[in-house]
Tab-separated table of C-alpha atoms in Angstrom:
chain	number	residue	atom	x	y	z
A	1	MET	CA	25.438	-227.615	-45.478
A	2	ASN	CA	25.115	-224.843	-48.031
A	3	THR	CA	28.295	-222.925	-47.470
A	4	PRO	CA	29.457	-220.579	-50.241
A	5	ILE	CA	32.606	-221.291	-52.213
A	6	CYS	CA	34.798	-218.274	-51.581
A	7	ARG	CA	38.390	-217.412	-52.242
A	8	GLY	CA	38.987	-214.913	-49.472
A	9	TYR	CA	37.390	-212.558	-46.965
A	10	HIS	CA	37.763	-208.807	-46.816
A	11	ILE	CA	35.723	-206.873	-44.257
A	12	SER	CA	36.639	-204.296	-41.642
A	13	HIS	CA	36.245	-204.804	-37.900
A	14	MET	CA	33.898	-201.818	-37.636
A	15	ARG	CA	31.689	-203.219	-40.374
A	16	LEU	CA	31.528	-206.524	-38.544
A	17	LEU	CA	30.448	-204.720	-35.405
A	18	SER	CA	27.720	-202.934	-37.346
A	19	PHE	CA	26.328	-206.306	-38.457
A	20	ALA	CA	26.151	-207.519	-34.867
A	21	ALA	CA	24.663	-204.261	-33.627
A	22	ALA	CA	21.847	-204.619	-36.142
A	23	LEU	CA	20.736	-207.851	-34.474
A	24	SER	CA	19.885	-206.894	-30.913
A	25	LEU	CA	17.586	-209.476	-29.319
A	26	GLY	CA	16.016	-206.901	-27.063
A	27	LEU	CA	17.667	-208.219	-23.911
A	28	PRO	CA	17.471	-206.098	-20.769
A	29	SER	CA	20.658	-204.279	-19.889
A	30	ALA	CA	22.821	-206.029	-17.333
A	31	SER	CA	25.705	-204.891	-15.199
A	32	PRO	CA	29.121	-206.469	-15.817
A	33	ALA	CA	28.675	-208.453	-12.595
A	34	GLN	CA	25.555	-210.056	-14.084
A	35	VAL	CA	27.255	-211.210	-17.290
A	36	THR	CA	29.595	-214.212	-17.483
A	37	THR	CA	31.570	-214.964	-20.626
A	38	VAL	CA	31.182	-218.669	-21.368
A	39	ASP	CA	33.381	-218.634	-24.454
A	40	GLU	CA	34.680	-216.250	-27.093
A	41	GLY	CA	37.152	-216.457	-29.919
A	42	THR	CA	37.578	-216.890	-33.658
A	43	PHE	CA	37.571	-219.750	-36.144
A	44	SER	CA	39.356	-219.880	-39.470
A	45	ILE	CA	37.270	-221.669	-42.090
A	46	PHE	CA	38.861	-223.844	-44.787
A	47	ARG	CA	37.738	-225.943	-47.715
A	48	GLY	CA	39.869	-228.898	-48.791
A	49	GLY	CA	42.216	-228.994	-45.783
A	50	ASP	CA	43.287	-226.534	-43.102
A	51	ARG	CA	46.190	-224.984	-45.044
A	52	PRO	CA	46.444	-221.171	-45.419
A	53	ALA	CA	45.837	-221.367	-49.185
A	54	ASN	CA	42.487	-223.089	-48.516
A	55	ARG	CA	41.170	-220.466	-46.127
A	56	ILE	CA	37.740	-219.215	-47.241
A	57	GLY	CA	36.404	-217.333	-44.225
A	58	GLN	CA	36.444	-216.472	-40.539
A	59	GLU	CA	34.017	-216.507	-37.629
A	60	SER	CA	34.234	-214.292	-34.562
A	61	PHE	CA	31.861	-215.166	-31.703
A	62	THR	CA	30.914	-214.693	-28.065
A	63	ILE	CA	28.742	-216.844	-25.789
A	64	ARG	CA	27.633	-215.178	-22.563
A	65	ARG	CA	25.386	-216.049	-19.647
A	66	THR	CA	23.247	-213.160	-18.445
A	67	LYS	CA	21.157	-212.824	-15.294
A	68	GLY	CA	17.673	-211.471	-15.809
A	69	ALA	CA	14.484	-210.964	-13.848
A	70	GLY	CA	12.955	-214.069	-15.404
A	71	GLY	CA	16.047	-216.204	-14.850
A	72	ASP	CA	19.397	-216.698	-16.524
A	73	VAL	CA	19.689	-216.715	-20.299
A	74	VAL	CA	22.544	-217.629	-22.632
A	75	VAL	CA	23.273	-215.212	-25.475
A	76	ALA	CA	25.456	-216.138	-28.452
A	77	ASN	CA	26.489	-213.635	-31.124
A	78	ALA	CA	28.824	-213.979	-34.086
A	79	THR	CA	29.989	-212.499	-37.355
A	80	VAL	CA	30.896	-214.939	-40.111
A	81	THR	CA	32.663	-213.532	-43.169
A	82	PHE	CA	33.260	-215.050	-46.572
A	83	ASP	CA	34.303	-213.298	-49.765
A	84	THR	CA	30.809	-212.359	-50.908
A	85	GLU	CA	28.634	-213.449	-47.990
A	86	HIS	CA	28.544	-212.090	-44.441
A	87	LEU	CA	26.385	-213.522	-41.659
A	88	ALA	CA	25.541	-212.068	-38.259
A	89	PRO	CA	23.586	-214.537	-36.076
A	90	ALA	CA	22.253	-213.819	-32.597
A	91	LEU	CA	20.773	-216.574	-30.415
A	92	ARG	CA	19.137	-216.429	-26.995
A	93	THR	CA	18.505	-219.643	-25.051
A	94	ASP	CA	17.518	-220.750	-21.597
A	95	THR	CA	20.023	-222.528	-19.345
A	96	SER	CA	19.174	-225.893	-20.934
A	97	PHE	CA	20.211	-224.283	-24.272
A	98	SER	CA	16.706	-224.514	-25.711
A	99	PRO	CA	16.285	-221.475	-27.990
A	100	LEU	CA	14.040	-218.592	-27.021
A	101	ALA	CA	14.792	-216.251	-29.930
A	102	TYR	CA	17.015	-216.248	-32.988
A	103	GLN	CA	18.016	-213.677	-35.577
A	104	VAL	CA	20.400	-213.771	-38.487
A	105	GLU	CA	21.336	-211.136	-41.041
A	106	VAL	CA	22.851	-212.341	-44.302
A	107	ARG	CA	24.558	-209.898	-46.676
A	108	THR	CA	25.416	-211.101	-50.161
A	109	GLY	CA	26.891	-208.254	-52.174
A	110	THR	CA	24.352	-205.448	-51.844
A	111	ASP	CA	21.480	-207.796	-50.955
A	112	VAL	CA	20.410	-208.047	-47.309
A	113	GLU	CA	18.185	-210.747	-45.838
A	114	ARG	CA	17.029	-210.776	-42.223
A	115	LEU	CA	15.364	-213.657	-40.431
A	116	ARG	CA	13.821	-213.364	-36.983
A	117	GLY	CA	12.407	-216.374	-35.202
A	118	ARG	CA	10.934	-217.380	-31.879
A	119	ILE	CA	10.213	-220.775	-30.385
A	120	GLY	CA	7.271	-221.304	-28.073
A	121	GLY	CA	4.399	-223.679	-27.652
A	122	GLY	CA	6.144	-226.305	-29.731
A	123	ARG	CA	6.366	-224.046	-32.795
A	124	PHE	CA	9.054	-222.060	-34.557
A	125	SER	CA	7.658	-218.780	-35.894
A	126	ALA	CA	9.914	-217.036	-38.411
A	127	GLN	CA	9.708	-213.731	-40.247
A	128	LEU	CA	11.894	-213.167	-43.296
A	129	LYS	CA	12.607	-209.771	-44.832
A	130	ASN	CA	14.589	-209.212	-48.021
A	131	ALA	CA	14.533	-207.183	-51.231
A	132	HIS	CA	11.427	-209.062	-52.381
A	133	GLY	CA	9.400	-208.109	-49.316
A	134	GLU	CA	8.384	-209.838	-46.098
A	135	SER	CA	7.089	-213.335	-45.436
A	136	SER	CA	6.363	-215.493	-42.420
A	137	LYS	CA	6.415	-219.203	-41.707
A	138	GLU	CA	5.525	-221.335	-38.713
A	139	TYR	CA	6.232	-225.002	-38.194
A	140	ILE	CA	6.138	-227.557	-35.407
A	141	VAL	CA	9.359	-228.318	-33.522
A	142	SER	CA	10.097	-231.061	-31.027
A	143	ASP	CA	10.608	-230.513	-27.313
A	144	GLY	CA	14.254	-229.819	-26.537
A	145	ALA	CA	15.134	-228.757	-30.091
A	146	LEU	CA	18.351	-226.784	-30.555
A	147	ILE	CA	19.391	-224.231	-33.193
A	148	LEU	CA	22.156	-225.139	-35.645
A	149	ASP	CA	22.288	-222.806	-38.624
A	150	ASP	CA	24.286	-223.377	-41.794
A	151	ALA	CA	27.829	-221.975	-42.028
A	152	ILE	CA	27.921	-221.052	-38.301
A	153	PHE	CA	30.315	-223.015	-36.110
A	154	HIS	CA	30.153	-221.788	-32.496
A	155	GLN	CA	26.600	-223.175	-32.273
A	156	TYR	CA	28.000	-226.715	-32.055
A	157	TYR	CA	28.767	-225.783	-28.431
A	158	PHE	CA	25.094	-226.292	-27.610
A	159	LEU	CA	24.979	-229.795	-29.105
A	160	VAL	CA	28.094	-230.810	-27.181
A	161	GLN	CA	26.627	-229.445	-23.941
A	162	ARG	CA	23.426	-231.393	-24.509
A	163	ALA	CA	25.389	-234.608	-25.100
A	164	ARG	CA	27.324	-234.038	-21.830
A	165	GLY	CA	30.274	-236.230	-22.825
A	166	GLY	CA	28.054	-239.131	-23.831
A	167	SER	CA	25.591	-239.687	-26.632
A	168	ALA	CA	22.265	-238.096	-27.465
A	169	THR	CA	19.620	-237.880	-30.175
A	170	ILE	CA	18.819	-234.201	-30.619
A	171	PRO	CA	16.159	-232.446	-32.721
A	172	VAL	CA	17.852	-229.560	-34.511
A	173	VAL	CA	16.143	-226.562	-36.123
A	174	ILE	CA	17.935	-225.201	-39.203
A	175	PRO	CA	16.305	-221.759	-39.453
A	176	ARG	CA	17.303	-220.612	-42.942
A	177	ARG	CA	16.112	-223.917	-44.387
A	178	ASN	CA	12.816	-223.780	-42.440
A	179	THR	CA	13.274	-227.332	-41.300
A	180	GLN	CA	14.018	-229.586	-38.340
A	181	GLU	CA	16.253	-232.646	-38.426
A	182	THR	CA	17.041	-235.235	-35.782
A	183	MET	CA	20.787	-235.641	-35.338
A	184	ARG	CA	22.683	-238.263	-33.380
A	185	ILE	CA	25.762	-237.072	-31.474
A	186	GLN	CA	28.157	-239.758	-30.283
A	187	SER	CA	31.049	-239.059	-27.906
A	188	GLY	CA	34.373	-240.678	-28.751
A	189	ALA	CA	37.906	-240.701	-27.413
A	190	ASN	CA	40.101	-237.785	-26.487
A	191	GLU	CA	42.469	-236.760	-29.292
A	192	GLN	CA	45.174	-234.180	-29.878
A	193	VAL	CA	43.910	-231.136	-31.805
A	194	ARG	CA	46.145	-228.498	-33.353
A	195	VAL	CA	44.985	-224.987	-32.386
A	196	GLY	CA	47.191	-222.145	-33.576
A	197	THR	CA	50.742	-223.060	-32.606
A	198	SER	CA	49.638	-225.387	-29.809
A	199	SER	CA	48.341	-228.932	-29.525
A	200	VAL	CA	45.591	-229.603	-27.004
A	201	GLU	CA	43.532	-232.607	-25.995
A	202	GLY	CA	39.930	-232.511	-27.137
A	203	ARG	CA	36.990	-234.897	-26.949
A	204	HIS	CA	35.936	-236.136	-30.391
A	205	TYR	CA	32.229	-236.202	-31.200
A	206	THR	CA	30.595	-237.570	-34.339
A	207	ILE	CA	27.273	-236.086	-35.430
A	208	THR	CA	25.201	-238.135	-37.846
A	209	GLU	CA	22.425	-236.566	-39.913
A	210	PRO	CA	19.281	-238.428	-41.025
A	211	SER	CA	20.835	-238.733	-44.501
A	212	GLY	CA	23.834	-240.559	-43.015
A	213	SER	CA	26.213	-237.632	-43.587
A	214	THR	CA	28.566	-236.998	-40.697
A	215	ARG	CA	30.132	-234.025	-38.991
A	216	GLN	CA	33.152	-234.285	-36.680
A	217	VAL	CA	33.521	-231.995	-33.657
A	218	TRP	CA	36.346	-231.648	-31.136
A	219	ALA	CA	35.722	-229.844	-27.839
A	220	ASP	CA	37.704	-229.188	-24.672
A	221	ALA	CA	36.749	-230.414	-21.199
A	222	GLN	CA	34.277	-227.513	-20.792
A	223	GLY	CA	32.625	-228.290	-24.107
A	224	ARG	CA	34.142	-225.278	-25.873
A	225	ILE	CA	34.534	-225.981	-29.566
A	226	LEU	CA	38.065	-226.448	-30.925
A	227	LYS	CA	37.400	-227.783	-34.410
A	228	VAL	CA	34.491	-228.724	-36.681
A	229	GLN	CA	34.768	-230.858	-39.815
A	230	LEU	CA	31.884	-231.210	-42.278
A	231	ASP	CA	32.649	-234.454	-44.064
A	232	ALA	CA	30.193	-234.041	-46.949
A	233	SER	CA	31.447	-230.605	-48.035
A	234	ASN	CA	35.113	-230.970	-46.989
A	235	ILE	CA	34.876	-227.812	-44.881
A	236	VAL	CA	36.859	-227.434	-41.672
A	237	ALA	CA	36.637	-224.667	-39.042
A	238	VAL	CA	39.582	-224.508	-36.635
A	239	ARG	CA	39.945	-222.294	-33.605
A	240	ASP	CA	42.672	-219.662	-34.001
A	241	GLU	CA	43.678	-219.634	-30.316
A	242	LEU	CA	43.061	-221.852	-27.313
A	243	PRO	CA	40.007	-221.000	-25.195
A	244	ARG	CA	40.786	-218.900	-22.164
């Protein structure tokens, strides 16, 4: 996982909101009664252990279920901030969590890169725009593929939901790498997870990549992500507060 090495994060709340606002997926407006919040919260991101001195970034996210004329959709938005890199992903899926559309804006210093992608007909079609111009790429994806982008942690929710407390082999599209990998997610035992000042029981999942590298995920009984550990890069993302 190509996560930047950063020593801090400094970005205002209004600037974060502007990142998210730039990534509208063109969803129809819905009344509050038509929108259900599935999960929302923040993660602190660490490298080399979850101590305050090792904190390198933060993620703020929402996952909502929205009723539409063509059926329910799930919409996930986030802002992920590191010292020099800021990401704003926006994902729309159907109720089986298969992606319908994906966007991500990446700001590195004064450089801005925007990727927009859609999945349909067994293909992922992506358009990339940056300071060098625009380009497009299309590649074949497997049925039931999920989105799991680098340096974004709330998206593990969709893998956990697909595993449903058991085990599954899941094709995963990694948009900014223009690739698909098949990952194995294995459900383990319930364990105590430290979240903020509390300790809560979470189901432990192990995700194995084709290379053999592993990722550890802990989720509550509803599949909401509590903690993610990337073993190869020694990066940990821990929820700041318990899910509500």
